[in-house]
Tab-separated table of C-alpha atoms in Angstrom:
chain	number	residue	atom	x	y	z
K	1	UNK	CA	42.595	11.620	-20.398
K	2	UNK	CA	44.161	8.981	-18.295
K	3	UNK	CA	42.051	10.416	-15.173
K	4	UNK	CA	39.063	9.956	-16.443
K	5	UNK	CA	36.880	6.336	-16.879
K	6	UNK	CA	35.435	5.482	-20.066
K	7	UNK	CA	32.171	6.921	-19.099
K	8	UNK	CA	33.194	10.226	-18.295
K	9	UNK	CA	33.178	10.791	-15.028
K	10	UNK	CA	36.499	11.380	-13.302
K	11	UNK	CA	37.648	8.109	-10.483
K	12	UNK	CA	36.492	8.719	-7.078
K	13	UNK	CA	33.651	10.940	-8.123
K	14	UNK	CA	30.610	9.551	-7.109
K	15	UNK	CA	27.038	10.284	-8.703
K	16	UNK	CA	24.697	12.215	-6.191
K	17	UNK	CA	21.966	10.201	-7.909
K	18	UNK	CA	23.228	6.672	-6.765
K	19	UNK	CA	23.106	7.179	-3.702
K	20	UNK	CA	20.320	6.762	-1.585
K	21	UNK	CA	18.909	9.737	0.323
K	22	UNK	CA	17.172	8.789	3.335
K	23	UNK	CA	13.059	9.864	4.008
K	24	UNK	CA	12.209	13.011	5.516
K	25	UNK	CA	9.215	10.978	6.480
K	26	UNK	CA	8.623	7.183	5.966
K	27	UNK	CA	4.581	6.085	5.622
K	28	UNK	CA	2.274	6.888	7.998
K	29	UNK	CA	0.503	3.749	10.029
K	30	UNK	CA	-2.557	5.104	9.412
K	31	UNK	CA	-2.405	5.216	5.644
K	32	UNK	CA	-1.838	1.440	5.924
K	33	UNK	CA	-4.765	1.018	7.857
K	34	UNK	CA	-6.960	3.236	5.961
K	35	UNK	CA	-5.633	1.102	2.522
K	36	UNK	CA	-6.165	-2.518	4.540
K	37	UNK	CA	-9.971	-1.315	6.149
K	38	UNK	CA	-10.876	-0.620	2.490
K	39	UNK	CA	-9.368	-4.051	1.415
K	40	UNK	CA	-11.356	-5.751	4.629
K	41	UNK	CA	-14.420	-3.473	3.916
K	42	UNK	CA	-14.453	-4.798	0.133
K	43	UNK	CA	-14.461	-9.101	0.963
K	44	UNK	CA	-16.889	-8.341	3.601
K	45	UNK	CA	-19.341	-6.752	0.852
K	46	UNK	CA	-18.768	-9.526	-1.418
K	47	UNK	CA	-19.322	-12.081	1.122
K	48	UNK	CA	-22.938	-10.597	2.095
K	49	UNK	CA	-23.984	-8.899	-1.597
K	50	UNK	CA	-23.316	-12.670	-3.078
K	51	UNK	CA	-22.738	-15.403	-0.820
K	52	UNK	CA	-25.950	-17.366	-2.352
K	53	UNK	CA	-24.630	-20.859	-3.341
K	54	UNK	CA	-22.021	-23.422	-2.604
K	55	UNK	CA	-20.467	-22.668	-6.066
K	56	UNK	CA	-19.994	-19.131	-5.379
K	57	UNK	CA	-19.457	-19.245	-1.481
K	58	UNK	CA	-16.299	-21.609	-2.726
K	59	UNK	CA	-15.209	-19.196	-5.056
K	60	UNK	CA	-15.436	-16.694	-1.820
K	61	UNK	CA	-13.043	-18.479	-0.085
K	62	UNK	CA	-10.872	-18.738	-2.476
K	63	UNK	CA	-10.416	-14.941	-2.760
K	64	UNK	CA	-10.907	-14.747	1.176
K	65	UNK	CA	-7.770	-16.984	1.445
K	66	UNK	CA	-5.581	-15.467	-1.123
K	67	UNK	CA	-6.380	-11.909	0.342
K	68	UNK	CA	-5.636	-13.873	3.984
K	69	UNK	CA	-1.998	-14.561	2.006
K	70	UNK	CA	-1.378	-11.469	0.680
K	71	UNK	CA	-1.636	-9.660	4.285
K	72	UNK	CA	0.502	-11.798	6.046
K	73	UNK	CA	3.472	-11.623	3.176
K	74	UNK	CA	2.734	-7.608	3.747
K	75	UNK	CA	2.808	-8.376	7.408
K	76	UNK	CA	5.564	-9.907	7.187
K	77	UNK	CA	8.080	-8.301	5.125
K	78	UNK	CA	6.753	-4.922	7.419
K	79	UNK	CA	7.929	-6.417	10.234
K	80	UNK	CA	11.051	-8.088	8.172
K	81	UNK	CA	12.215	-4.503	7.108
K	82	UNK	CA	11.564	-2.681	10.547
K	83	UNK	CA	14.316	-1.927	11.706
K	84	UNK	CA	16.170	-1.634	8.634
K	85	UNK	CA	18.309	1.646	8.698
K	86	UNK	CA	17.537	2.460	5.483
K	87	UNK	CA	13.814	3.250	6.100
K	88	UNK	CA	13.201	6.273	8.630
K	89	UNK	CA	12.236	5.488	12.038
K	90	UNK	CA	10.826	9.286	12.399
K	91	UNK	CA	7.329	9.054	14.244
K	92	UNK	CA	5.230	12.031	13.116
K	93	UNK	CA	1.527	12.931	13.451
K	94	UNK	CA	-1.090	12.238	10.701
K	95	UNK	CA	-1.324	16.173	9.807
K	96	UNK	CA	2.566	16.251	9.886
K	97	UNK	CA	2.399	13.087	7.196
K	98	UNK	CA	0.431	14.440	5.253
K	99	UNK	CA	2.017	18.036	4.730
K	100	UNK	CA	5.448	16.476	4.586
K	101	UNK	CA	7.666	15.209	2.041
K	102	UNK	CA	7.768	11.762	1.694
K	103	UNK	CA	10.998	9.618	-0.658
K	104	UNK	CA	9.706	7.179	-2.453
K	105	UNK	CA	11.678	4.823	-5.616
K	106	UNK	CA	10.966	7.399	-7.621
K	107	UNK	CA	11.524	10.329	-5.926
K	108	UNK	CA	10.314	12.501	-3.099
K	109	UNK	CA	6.536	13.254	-2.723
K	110	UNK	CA	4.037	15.171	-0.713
K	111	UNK	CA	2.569	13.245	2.036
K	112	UNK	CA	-0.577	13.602	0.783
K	113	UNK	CA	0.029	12.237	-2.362
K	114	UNK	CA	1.252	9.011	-0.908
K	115	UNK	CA	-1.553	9.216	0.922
K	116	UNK	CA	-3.653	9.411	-2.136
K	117	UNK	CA	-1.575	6.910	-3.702
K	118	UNK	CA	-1.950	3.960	-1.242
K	119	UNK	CA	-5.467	4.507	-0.373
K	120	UNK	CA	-7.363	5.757	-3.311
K	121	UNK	CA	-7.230	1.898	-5.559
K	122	UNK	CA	-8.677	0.326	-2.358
K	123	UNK	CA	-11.266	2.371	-1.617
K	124	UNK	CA	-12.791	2.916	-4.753
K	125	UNK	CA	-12.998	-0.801	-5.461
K	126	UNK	CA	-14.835	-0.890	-2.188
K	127	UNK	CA	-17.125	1.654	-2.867
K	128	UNK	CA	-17.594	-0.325	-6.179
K	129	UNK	CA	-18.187	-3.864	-4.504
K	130	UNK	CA	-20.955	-2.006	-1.878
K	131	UNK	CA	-22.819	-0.166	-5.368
K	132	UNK	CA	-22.774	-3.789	-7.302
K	133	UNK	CA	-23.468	-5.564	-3.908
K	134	UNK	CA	-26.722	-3.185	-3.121
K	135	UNK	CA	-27.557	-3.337	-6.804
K	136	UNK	CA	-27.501	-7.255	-6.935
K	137	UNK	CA	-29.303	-7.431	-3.575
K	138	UNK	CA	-32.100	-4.940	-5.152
K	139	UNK	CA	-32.592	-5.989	-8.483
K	140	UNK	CA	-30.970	-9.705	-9.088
């Protein structure tokens, strides 16, 4: 009983689970882009559905800015973490993102459900902004 650590598992003996396995595939660029053109394509519709007043073109800018800060943290910590070894450096095609297998925190996914997952959120809120935008322009 001496061999073993309180918790069970024998000195030495490392859990597979700790450890981190590297990506078969890291993110595609063009998931990014599709995720930030939906992000861009939503502040553009809210600047033309309801820039109207100086009350709410300041609120505008307000959001304008803050999305402005958001993208350059992103930028930045992409560019921080780029050549980190511990993200893959593996350049593959779109189609070959999207069928592969993708690690992510919580394990490994399809490509195409990262895909899903990082550009679904952004494009449905700007296909949302363009409906309320068209229905503003029409009928407020």
């Amino acid at each position: 009983m001496s061999d073993i650590a309180q918790d069970g598992i024998e000195p030495g003996a490392e859990s597979e689970s700790s450890e981190q396995i590297p990506a078969r595939l890291g993110i595609h660029p063009i998931a990014i882009e599709v995720a930030l053109g939906a992000a861009i394509w939503f502040i553009v519709m809210t600047w033309l559905a309801f820039a109207r007043s100086p009350e709410t073109d300041y609120l505008l800018v307000i959001v304008t800015v803050f999305f402005v800060i958001f993208f350059t943290l992103f930028l930045f910590t992409a560019t921080y973490n780029r050549g980190d070894a511990r993200w893959p450096i593996k350049r593959t095609s779109f189609r070959e993102f999207l069928k592969g297998t993708v690690s992510t925190a919580t394990g490994e996914e399809s490509g195409r459900d990262v895909f899903i997952e990082i550009a679904a959120l952004p494009i449905v809120l700007a296909l949302g902004a363009t409906l309320i935008g068209l229905a503003w322009m029409i009928f407020g």
